[in-house]
Amino acid sequence: MPFQVTLVCSVVIPVYNGSTVITRCLDALANQTVTPDRYELLVVDDGSTDATAAVVEEWRLAHPHICLALLHQANAGPAAARNLGAKHANAPLLFFTDADCAPTPTWLEALAAPFTDPDVAGAKGAYVTEQRAAIPRFVQAEYEDRYDRMRGQLQIDFIDTYSAAYRRSIFLENKGFDPIFTTASVEDQEFSFRLAQKGYRLVFAPDARVSHLHDGDLGDYFRRKYYIGFWKALMIRWHPERMVQDSHTPQVLKVQIVLLAAIFGLATLALLGALWAPLTWSWVGVAVAILIFLATTLPFTLKLARRSPALAIVGPGMVMVRALALGSGYLNGTIHFAGTLPGAHQPVITGWQRLVKRSMDILGALVGLAISIPLVAVAALAIKLDSPGPVFFWQVRVGENGRSFRIIKLRTMSADAEEKLGNLVDITHLEEPVFKLKQDPRVTRVGRLLRRTSLDEAPQFYNVLRGDMSLVGPRPEEERIVQLYQDYHRRRLAVKPGMTGPMQVSGRGDLGFAERLQLELDYIEHYSLRRDLEILLRTFPAIFHGDGAH
């Protein structure tokens, strides 16, 4: 391609029967503040049966200064279409938008800006709309409400492809979007969850805006939300942790779906009161559930009122439609996908295993704190008498999904240990993303004893109680080491780090990085609660023998 020497980004646009909208999208992309020699357009025709291909070809001939390639595939859905575009892309950054979107003139510039930070792997932009009808304005208000949640977050886990960007190398290494999602639904969410699970940094770029044609009527709105709920049932089976929380979905939305189900359930019981009189009292429950539901809509309704009184009036009704569509779609999807999990993805830890594991963590942390507090008190006195400095050592470590947290340990080194590290290890030139000094001169006399008995790690029961760590899992690593990880190393960030784990019962510090990684990945790939219990039981003999405790 004549432009590829200076290409910064490749813009992938999947289109299916979009002959009436694709020209608007392409015109907007041709009118960017970035010069045309810096980007290419890849339009992927997803088996259209209308004149889409002819319209795109005509546009290409009329704009010879724009580098555009038209790709074709049999109808397989937008996920497969985007993957095809990514394979043919020539630039280091992949940008995605949809055929019914018109990017604003600064879109390319704003979406590329976050990638000046080498740690950023993906970015999400925002919708705007020029539509003035009630339903499109309500849809826009929904998105604005979610953008408010994302603003100020240093890292997100949810990227929609209407305005999205990824580093092409990371996108391809992680196999792109899963083509099992054959309709526009949650394929973009699932991919961003996969990257977030590996600790990749994803960010919100609110100035990267595209003008969208939102749902025109209530039927379109309901259908879109229904299919999102339907496919989300599958996605949640792969990523059960996202049922609890993600950076995009308001928690109140889940409450509203449950409340609506309660309203329908109680109303059914109340109608059966014609057969058995006591059931008529269910109407009281219906009334209470409706009042609670309306109360949950109040903050959003007040936001709508600031936009338009008319929107505030229709707001609670639209929220109820949204809850009904998502809830019914999710219920149908749960039934449809019951049994064997389709696709290649499997959850690392299933929903019920997470619940049991967290219960074990809380109980174990409480017992551990009760037992260790007297020992920690004695150790604290010894640390103070042995060397100047604080009793506890706090350090930022990387936990589940790459989230940073502060780990607490009893101090085993001199107070200026961090300043001395540069004289002992060159972090930037490590052969492997790990280091362990067997004869570390920074370790104090008391520190050697604490490390030998692992008592220095007893305060981490506090981290377990907080939910930053688990009793069992891979050890938490420092941020500067995680920055050196390759993609397959990041798999160890898929679960919470542990106070003990497969490494601690198999040699600890005597293991090389490859051996340690193999043990930890095997633990993740073949996770079971039974294995957690076995590791816990093996931890005590490992501490007693002290092998690998440096």
XYZ file of C-alpha atoms in Angstrom:
550
model
C 0.000 0.000 0.000
C 1.425 3.442 -0.888
C 0.615 4.929 2.549
C 1.780 2.181 4.862
C 5.252 3.612 5.567
C 3.767 6.346 7.774
C 0.577 4.625 8.900
C -0.412 5.192 12.508
C -3.781 3.453 12.575
C -6.032 1.175 10.562
C -9.758 1.886 10.872
C -11.929 -1.234 10.564
C -15.618 -0.751 9.687
C -17.845 -3.847 9.463
C -20.991 -3.324 7.424
C -24.021 -5.435 6.602
C -26.700 -4.043 4.269
C -25.534 -0.543 5.108
C -25.815 1.129 1.737
C -27.852 3.993 3.214
C -25.442 4.787 6.076
C -21.910 3.847 5.021
C -21.328 6.996 2.930
C -21.995 9.198 5.984
C -19.414 7.203 7.944
C -16.774 7.355 5.208
C -17.310 11.072 4.606
C -16.682 11.726 8.285
C -13.508 9.605 8.241
C -12.251 11.516 5.217
C -12.694 14.773 7.137
C -10.286 14.114 10.015
C -7.698 16.473 11.489
C -5.148 13.689 10.941
C -3.722 13.736 7.414
C -4.814 10.876 5.104
C -1.294 9.452 4.842
C -1.477 8.542 8.540
C -4.416 6.143 8.411
C -6.120 3.553 6.247
C -9.765 2.474 6.050
C -10.746 -1.194 5.908
C -14.424 -1.705 5.114
C -15.500 -5.313 5.647
C -18.675 -6.271 3.788
C -20.312 -8.953 5.927
C -22.219 -10.680 3.118
C -24.498 -7.746 2.295
C -27.402 -8.412 -0.079
C -27.974 -4.761 -0.963
C -25.763 -2.297 -2.855
C -23.307 -1.754 0.001
C -20.246 -2.993 -1.912
C -21.055 -0.862 -4.943
C -21.580 2.241 -2.786
C -18.234 1.744 -1.042
C -16.421 1.140 -4.327
C -17.954 4.275 -5.837
C -16.886 6.284 -2.785
C -13.322 4.909 -3.014
C -12.995 5.973 -6.639
C -14.251 9.456 -5.756
C -11.666 9.811 -2.949
C -8.333 8.614 -4.401
C -6.367 10.444 -1.688
C -7.868 8.139 0.973
C -6.329 4.687 1.422
C -9.384 2.382 1.485
C -9.646 -1.379 1.013
C -12.950 -3.214 0.615
C -12.921 -6.743 2.036
C -15.644 -9.371 1.660
C -16.832 -12.342 3.711
C -19.920 -14.520 3.840
C -22.346 -13.261 6.471
C -20.832 -14.267 9.838
C -21.470 -11.243 12.052
C -19.541 -8.125 13.053
C -17.090 -9.972 15.317
C -15.765 -12.098 12.436
C -15.789 -9.061 10.133
C -13.662 -7.008 12.512
C -11.212 -9.886 12.906
C -10.848 -10.087 9.117
C -10.127 -6.378 8.957
C -7.541 -6.672 11.727
C -5.678 -9.410 9.834
C -5.393 -7.191 6.756
C -4.442 -4.048 8.689
C -0.998 -2.518 8.191
C -0.784 -0.080 11.101
C 0.288 -0.725 14.718
C -3.026 0.603 16.072
C -6.442 -0.847 15.242
C -9.397 1.541 15.390
C -12.985 0.302 15.210
C -16.246 2.059 14.475
C -19.598 1.062 12.980
C -21.180 1.844 9.633
C -23.976 3.857 11.278
C -21.459 6.107 13.063
C -19.952 9.360 11.816
C -16.726 10.092 13.719
C -16.203 13.725 14.661
C -13.262 15.477 12.925
C -10.904 14.978 15.896
C -11.842 11.317 16.446
C -8.626 9.760 15.138
C -6.484 12.268 16.991
C -8.360 11.838 20.302
C -8.423 8.043 20.120
C -4.715 7.819 19.308
C -3.692 10.143 22.163
C -3.805 7.554 25.007
C -1.349 5.308 23.157
C 1.511 7.734 23.739
C 1.619 5.854 27.051
C 3.271 2.518 26.204
C 1.323 0.776 28.996
C -2.052 1.474 27.324
C -3.348 -1.516 25.355
C -6.840 -0.294 24.481
C -9.057 2.780 24.540
C -12.783 3.486 24.425
C -14.463 6.552 22.953
C -17.974 7.955 23.273
C -21.268 8.449 21.463
C -22.958 11.714 20.546
C -26.129 12.063 18.507
C -27.900 14.714 16.470
C -31.287 12.991 16.747
C -33.977 14.964 18.578
C -36.716 12.349 19.080
C -37.432 11.136 22.622
C -36.100 7.579 22.396
C -32.745 8.457 20.774
C -32.276 11.213 23.349
C -33.025 8.724 26.140
C -30.459 6.303 24.685
C -27.869 9.082 24.576
C -28.644 9.965 28.196
C -28.070 6.302 29.145
C -24.610 6.399 27.607
C -23.796 9.757 29.183
C -24.723 8.292 32.563
C -22.205 5.494 32.014
C -19.543 7.864 30.754
C -19.918 9.754 34.034
C -18.993 6.502 35.811
C -15.859 6.090 33.703
C -14.524 9.625 33.863
C -11.602 9.844 36.233
C -10.944 6.079 36.266
C -7.300 5.361 35.529
C -8.221 1.958 34.116
C -11.438 0.443 32.740
C -12.440 -3.066 31.697
C -15.232 -2.377 29.191
C -14.737 -1.192 25.596
C -17.476 -0.879 22.965
C -16.461 -1.126 19.319
C -18.441 1.856 18.059
C -15.392 3.890 19.122
C -12.540 1.614 20.133
C -8.819 1.169 19.651
C -6.301 -1.580 20.440
C -2.655 -2.233 19.798
C -2.762 -4.595 16.836
C -0.095 -6.947 18.227
C -2.063 -7.474 21.454
C -5.349 -7.815 19.568
C -4.002 -10.550 17.304
C -2.108 -12.357 20.070
C -5.401 -12.636 21.979
C -7.282 -13.866 18.874
C -9.601 -10.858 18.596
C -13.360 -11.012 19.018
C -15.044 -14.375 19.447
C -17.053 -15.108 16.276
C -19.549 -17.190 18.268
C -21.314 -13.846 18.786
C -23.007 -13.698 15.395
C -24.976 -10.506 16.078
C -23.912 -7.110 17.388
C -24.219 -7.772 21.113
C -21.457 -8.263 23.686
C -18.553 -9.510 21.584
C -16.707 -6.260 22.269
C -17.329 -6.469 26.009
C -16.109 -10.066 26.123
C -12.835 -9.198 24.392
C -12.136 -6.256 26.669
C -12.898 -8.440 29.709
C -10.368 -10.959 28.391
C -7.672 -8.301 28.136
C -8.557 -6.798 31.510
C -8.236 -10.270 33.041
C -4.599 -10.245 31.945
C -4.027 -6.873 33.533
C -3.721 -4.887 30.316
C -4.428 -1.201 30.812
C -7.596 -0.033 29.057
C -8.637 3.616 29.274
C -11.560 5.916 28.517
C -11.005 8.625 25.889
C -14.192 10.770 26.149
C -13.125 13.162 23.399
C -13.003 10.348 20.810
C -16.642 10.875 19.802
C -18.735 9.394 17.031
C -22.177 10.608 16.021
C -24.513 7.626 16.099
C -27.976 6.833 14.807
C -29.585 5.518 18.002
C -32.692 3.314 18.170
C -35.528 5.093 16.402
C -38.480 3.523 18.198
C -39.386 1.423 21.224
C -39.344 -1.838 19.251
C -35.763 -1.278 18.064
C -34.709 -0.380 21.597
C -36.307 -3.468 23.123
C -34.831 -5.827 20.515
C -31.306 -4.457 20.959
C -31.457 -4.742 24.734
C -33.009 -8.219 24.535
C -30.177 -9.583 22.408
C -27.587 -7.942 24.640
C -29.157 -9.782 27.590
C -29.340 -13.024 25.596
C -25.655 -13.075 24.652
C -24.573 -11.721 28.013
C -25.839 -14.963 29.544
C -23.090 -16.757 27.624
C -20.444 -14.153 28.357
C -21.126 -14.259 32.097
C -20.542 -18.013 32.045
C -17.060 -17.274 30.720
C -16.474 -14.301 33.029
C -18.624 -14.883 36.148
C -16.697 -12.229 38.072
C -18.277 -9.587 35.793
C -21.701 -10.473 37.127
C -20.660 -8.620 40.263
C -19.190 -5.496 38.708
C -17.589 -3.882 35.669
C -16.532 -0.312 34.961
C -19.467 0.407 32.631
C -22.664 -1.199 33.962
C -24.482 0.594 36.813
C -25.073 -1.699 39.777
C -28.605 -0.345 40.094
C -29.466 -1.885 36.707
C -29.069 -5.381 38.172
C -31.255 -4.420 41.129
C -33.935 -3.159 38.752
C -33.973 -6.431 36.797
C -34.413 -8.397 40.037
C -37.157 -6.033 41.235
C -39.034 -6.329 37.937
C -38.882 -10.122 38.172
C -40.258 -9.844 41.715
C -43.096 -7.607 40.507
C -44.142 -10.116 37.844
C -43.781 -13.050 40.229
C -45.813 -11.433 42.994
C -48.450 -10.237 40.524
C -48.882 -13.817 39.302
C -49.409 -14.996 42.882
C -51.868 -12.175 43.490
C -53.944 -13.171 40.449
C -54.103 -16.688 41.839
C -55.876 -15.136 44.797
C -59.092 -15.822 42.919
C -58.458 -19.489 43.709
C -57.028 -19.053 47.202
C -57.848 -15.821 49.020
C -54.651 -15.444 51.131
C -52.640 -14.979 47.938
C -54.379 -11.647 47.325
C -52.020 -10.200 49.942
C -49.337 -10.501 47.272
C -50.659 -7.228 45.845
C -49.024 -5.529 48.835
C -45.700 -7.002 47.774
C -46.322 -5.815 44.206
C -46.962 -2.265 45.433
C -43.839 -2.274 47.617
C -41.663 -3.653 44.799
C -42.987 -0.992 42.390
C -42.206 1.781 44.881
C -38.695 0.469 45.420
C -38.218 0.172 41.643
C -39.314 3.781 41.127
C -36.976 4.867 43.927
C -34.034 3.227 42.121
C -34.841 5.251 38.984
C -34.823 8.579 40.837
C -31.113 9.551 40.448
C -31.214 8.859 36.706
C -34.580 10.602 36.353
C -33.118 13.726 37.982
C -30.289 13.624 35.433
C -32.878 13.371 32.663
C -34.788 16.330 34.122
C -31.690 18.505 33.726
C -31.724 17.624 30.046
C -35.452 17.821 29.433
C -38.618 17.604 31.572
C -40.184 15.447 28.851
C -37.345 12.913 29.153
C -37.797 12.803 32.910
C -41.462 11.915 32.442
C -40.769 8.967 30.119
C -37.595 7.955 31.979
C -39.029 5.527 34.586
C -41.113 3.784 31.916
C -38.072 3.401 29.643
C -36.014 2.057 32.541
C -38.712 -0.560 33.100
C -38.635 -1.503 29.407
C -34.853 -1.782 29.626
C -35.034 -4.062 32.663
C -37.687 -6.207 30.979
C -35.713 -6.560 27.740
C -32.373 -7.320 29.404
C -33.918 -9.632 31.998
C -35.982 -11.651 29.535
C -33.047 -11.881 27.136
C -30.743 -13.031 29.919
C -33.271 -15.638 31.097
C -33.696 -17.005 27.594
C -29.937 -17.010 27.048
C -29.356 -18.849 30.320
C -31.752 -21.584 29.200
C -30.368 -21.655 25.666
C -26.733 -21.974 26.753
C -27.385 -24.402 29.617
C -25.238 -27.521 29.695
C -21.962 -27.659 27.820
C -20.267 -24.314 27.409
C -20.014 -23.475 23.704
C -16.869 -21.864 22.397
C -13.254 -22.212 23.434
C -13.430 -20.083 26.577
C -13.909 -21.498 30.039
C -14.219 -19.570 33.299
C -11.096 -19.750 35.446
C -13.240 -20.033 38.567
C -16.984 -20.607 38.258
C -19.486 -18.458 40.109
C -20.195 -20.973 42.876
C -16.485 -21.721 43.307
C -15.843 -17.995 43.751
C -18.466 -17.829 46.463
C -17.013 -20.817 48.345
C -13.423 -19.622 47.873
C -14.264 -16.156 49.201
C -16.043 -17.681 52.206
C -12.957 -19.799 52.916
C -10.782 -16.687 52.615
C -12.841 -14.687 55.100
C -12.972 -17.509 57.644
C -9.284 -18.357 57.189
C -8.224 -14.704 57.451
C -10.158 -14.203 60.693
C -8.653 -17.348 62.219
C -5.205 -16.452 60.909
C -5.341 -12.949 62.368
C -6.518 -14.249 65.741
C -3.629 -16.730 65.918
C -0.893 -14.523 64.454
C -1.529 -11.203 66.230
C 0.400 -12.201 69.417
C 3.278 -13.547 67.301
C 3.313 -10.401 65.157
C 3.447 -8.273 68.315
C 6.576 -10.128 69.522
C 8.105 -9.893 66.037
C 7.388 -6.154 65.936
C 9.344 -5.634 69.140
C 12.260 -7.670 67.766
C 12.265 -5.629 64.521
C 12.389 -2.368 66.488
C 15.279 -3.587 68.648
C 17.221 -4.979 65.671
C 17.226 -2.078 63.208
C 15.870 1.458 62.794
C 12.745 1.938 60.711
C 9.045 1.068 60.695
C 7.703 -2.314 61.787
C 5.543 -2.831 58.714
C 6.510 -2.651 55.053
C 3.900 -1.543 52.523
C 4.378 -2.033 48.800
C 2.189 -1.738 45.709
C 1.614 -5.137 44.109
C -0.466 -6.274 41.133
C -3.507 -8.412 41.857
C -6.419 -9.990 40.014
C -7.062 -8.490 36.561
C -4.013 -6.268 36.984
C -5.557 -4.192 39.772
C -2.949 -2.646 42.039
C -3.177 -2.881 45.815
C -0.913 -2.254 48.814
C 0.447 -5.416 50.381
C 1.530 -5.390 54.021
C 4.418 -7.390 55.482
C 6.615 -7.259 58.537
C 9.781 -5.408 57.568
C 12.654 -7.857 57.009
C 15.109 -5.481 55.316
C 16.857 -2.264 56.191
C 14.682 0.829 55.964
C 16.527 2.034 52.825
C 16.231 -1.306 50.996
C 14.338 0.142 48.023
C 17.022 2.782 47.418
C 19.739 0.103 47.483
C 18.022 -2.230 45.000
C 19.429 -0.439 41.963
C 22.947 -1.281 43.114
C 22.095 -4.992 43.301
C 19.762 -5.659 40.350
C 19.308 -4.014 36.952
C 15.529 -4.380 36.562
C 15.538 -3.189 32.942
C 17.932 -5.940 31.798
C 16.540 -9.004 33.542
C 16.578 -12.150 31.390
C 13.222 -13.114 32.930
C 10.576 -10.948 34.637
C 11.614 -12.072 38.128
C 14.497 -11.708 40.558
C 15.355 -13.209 43.939
C 18.632 -12.592 45.783
C 19.601 -15.599 47.872
C 22.160 -13.665 49.919
C 20.478 -10.274 49.956
C 22.657 -7.911 52.049
C 19.635 -5.740 52.813
C 17.959 -8.446 54.944
C 18.320 -7.878 58.694
C 19.142 -10.529 61.305
C 15.548 -10.648 62.549
C 14.383 -10.488 58.953
C 16.152 -13.761 58.125
C 14.336 -15.520 60.937
C 10.986 -14.018 59.907
C 11.504 -15.134 56.315
C 12.595 -18.593 57.392
C 9.312 -19.029 59.303
C 7.185 -16.961 56.881
C 5.962 -14.939 59.844
C 6.759 -11.762 57.879
C 3.745 -12.554 55.688
C 1.248 -13.025 58.534
C -0.095 -9.429 58.243
C -1.331 -10.360 54.761
C -4.333 -11.987 56.398
C -5.508 -8.347 56.426
C -5.144 -8.203 52.605
C -7.131 -11.443 52.333
C -9.889 -10.058 54.548
C -10.074 -6.923 52.364
C -10.408 -9.048 49.229
C -7.117 -7.954 47.635
C -5.715 -11.452 48.050
C -6.826 -15.026 48.614
C -5.419 -17.671 50.947
C -4.279 -19.639 47.881
C -3.131 -18.336 44.501
C -0.067 -17.117 42.601
C 2.141 -14.784 44.610
C 1.480 -11.066 43.967
C 4.170 -9.431 41.878
C 5.592 -5.904 41.881
C 4.366 -3.433 39.251
C 7.830 -2.964 37.756
C 8.110 -6.712 37.160
C 4.615 -7.047 35.640
C 5.568 -4.332 33.153
C 8.147 -6.782 31.780
C 5.580 -9.571 31.266
C 4.883 -11.057 27.894
C 1.273 -11.842 26.992
C 1.278 -15.460 28.194
C 2.831 -14.418 31.522
C -0.235 -12.267 32.169
C -2.454 -15.330 32.489
C -1.322 -15.564 36.115
C -3.246 -12.316 36.782
C -6.578 -14.057 36.075
C -7.078 -14.962 39.752
C -6.431 -13.261 43.067
C -2.866 -13.625 44.325
C -2.448 -15.834 47.359
C -0.611 -15.900 50.676
C 0.409 -19.403 49.670
C 0.210 -21.210 46.369
C 1.731 -23.838 44.105
C 5.131 -22.131 44.187
C 5.272 -21.934 47.979
C 4.776 -25.680 48.387
C 7.129 -26.654 45.549
C 10.413 -24.952 46.275
C 9.597 -21.276 46.735
C 12.593 -19.089 45.911
C 14.666 -22.003 44.588
C 12.414 -22.249 41.511
C 13.329 -20.633 38.229
C 10.765 -18.353 36.603
C 9.789 -20.931 33.967
C 9.182 -23.584 36.654
C 7.213 -21.178 38.791
C 5.129 -19.997 35.833
C 4.342 -23.559 34.780
C 3.134 -24.406 38.296
C 0.977 -21.300 38.547
C -0.562 -21.623 35.096
C -1.328 -25.284 35.772
C -3.037 -24.211 39.008
C -5.159 -21.687 37.073
C -5.992 -23.932 34.132
C -7.014 -26.839 36.387
C -8.442 -24.911 39.303
C -10.435 -26.746 41.969
C -11.379 -26.073 45.580
C -9.885 -29.436 46.486
C -6.539 -28.285 45.154
C -6.754 -25.159 47.298
C -7.250 -27.320 50.382
C -4.334 -29.561 49.397
C -2.029 -26.543 48.984
C -3.110 -25.157 52.356
C -2.291 -28.474 54.044
C 1.089 -28.710 52.285
C 1.990 -25.153 53.295
C 2.687 -26.007 56.930
C 5.374 -28.672 56.182
C 6.887 -26.304 53.586
C 7.193 -23.560 56.219
C 8.671 -26.029 58.724
C 11.361 -27.228 56.302
C 12.073 -23.700 55.068
C 13.197 -24.762 51.595
C 13.590 -21.805 49.265
C 12.881 -19.195 51.967
C 15.358 -16.411 51.110
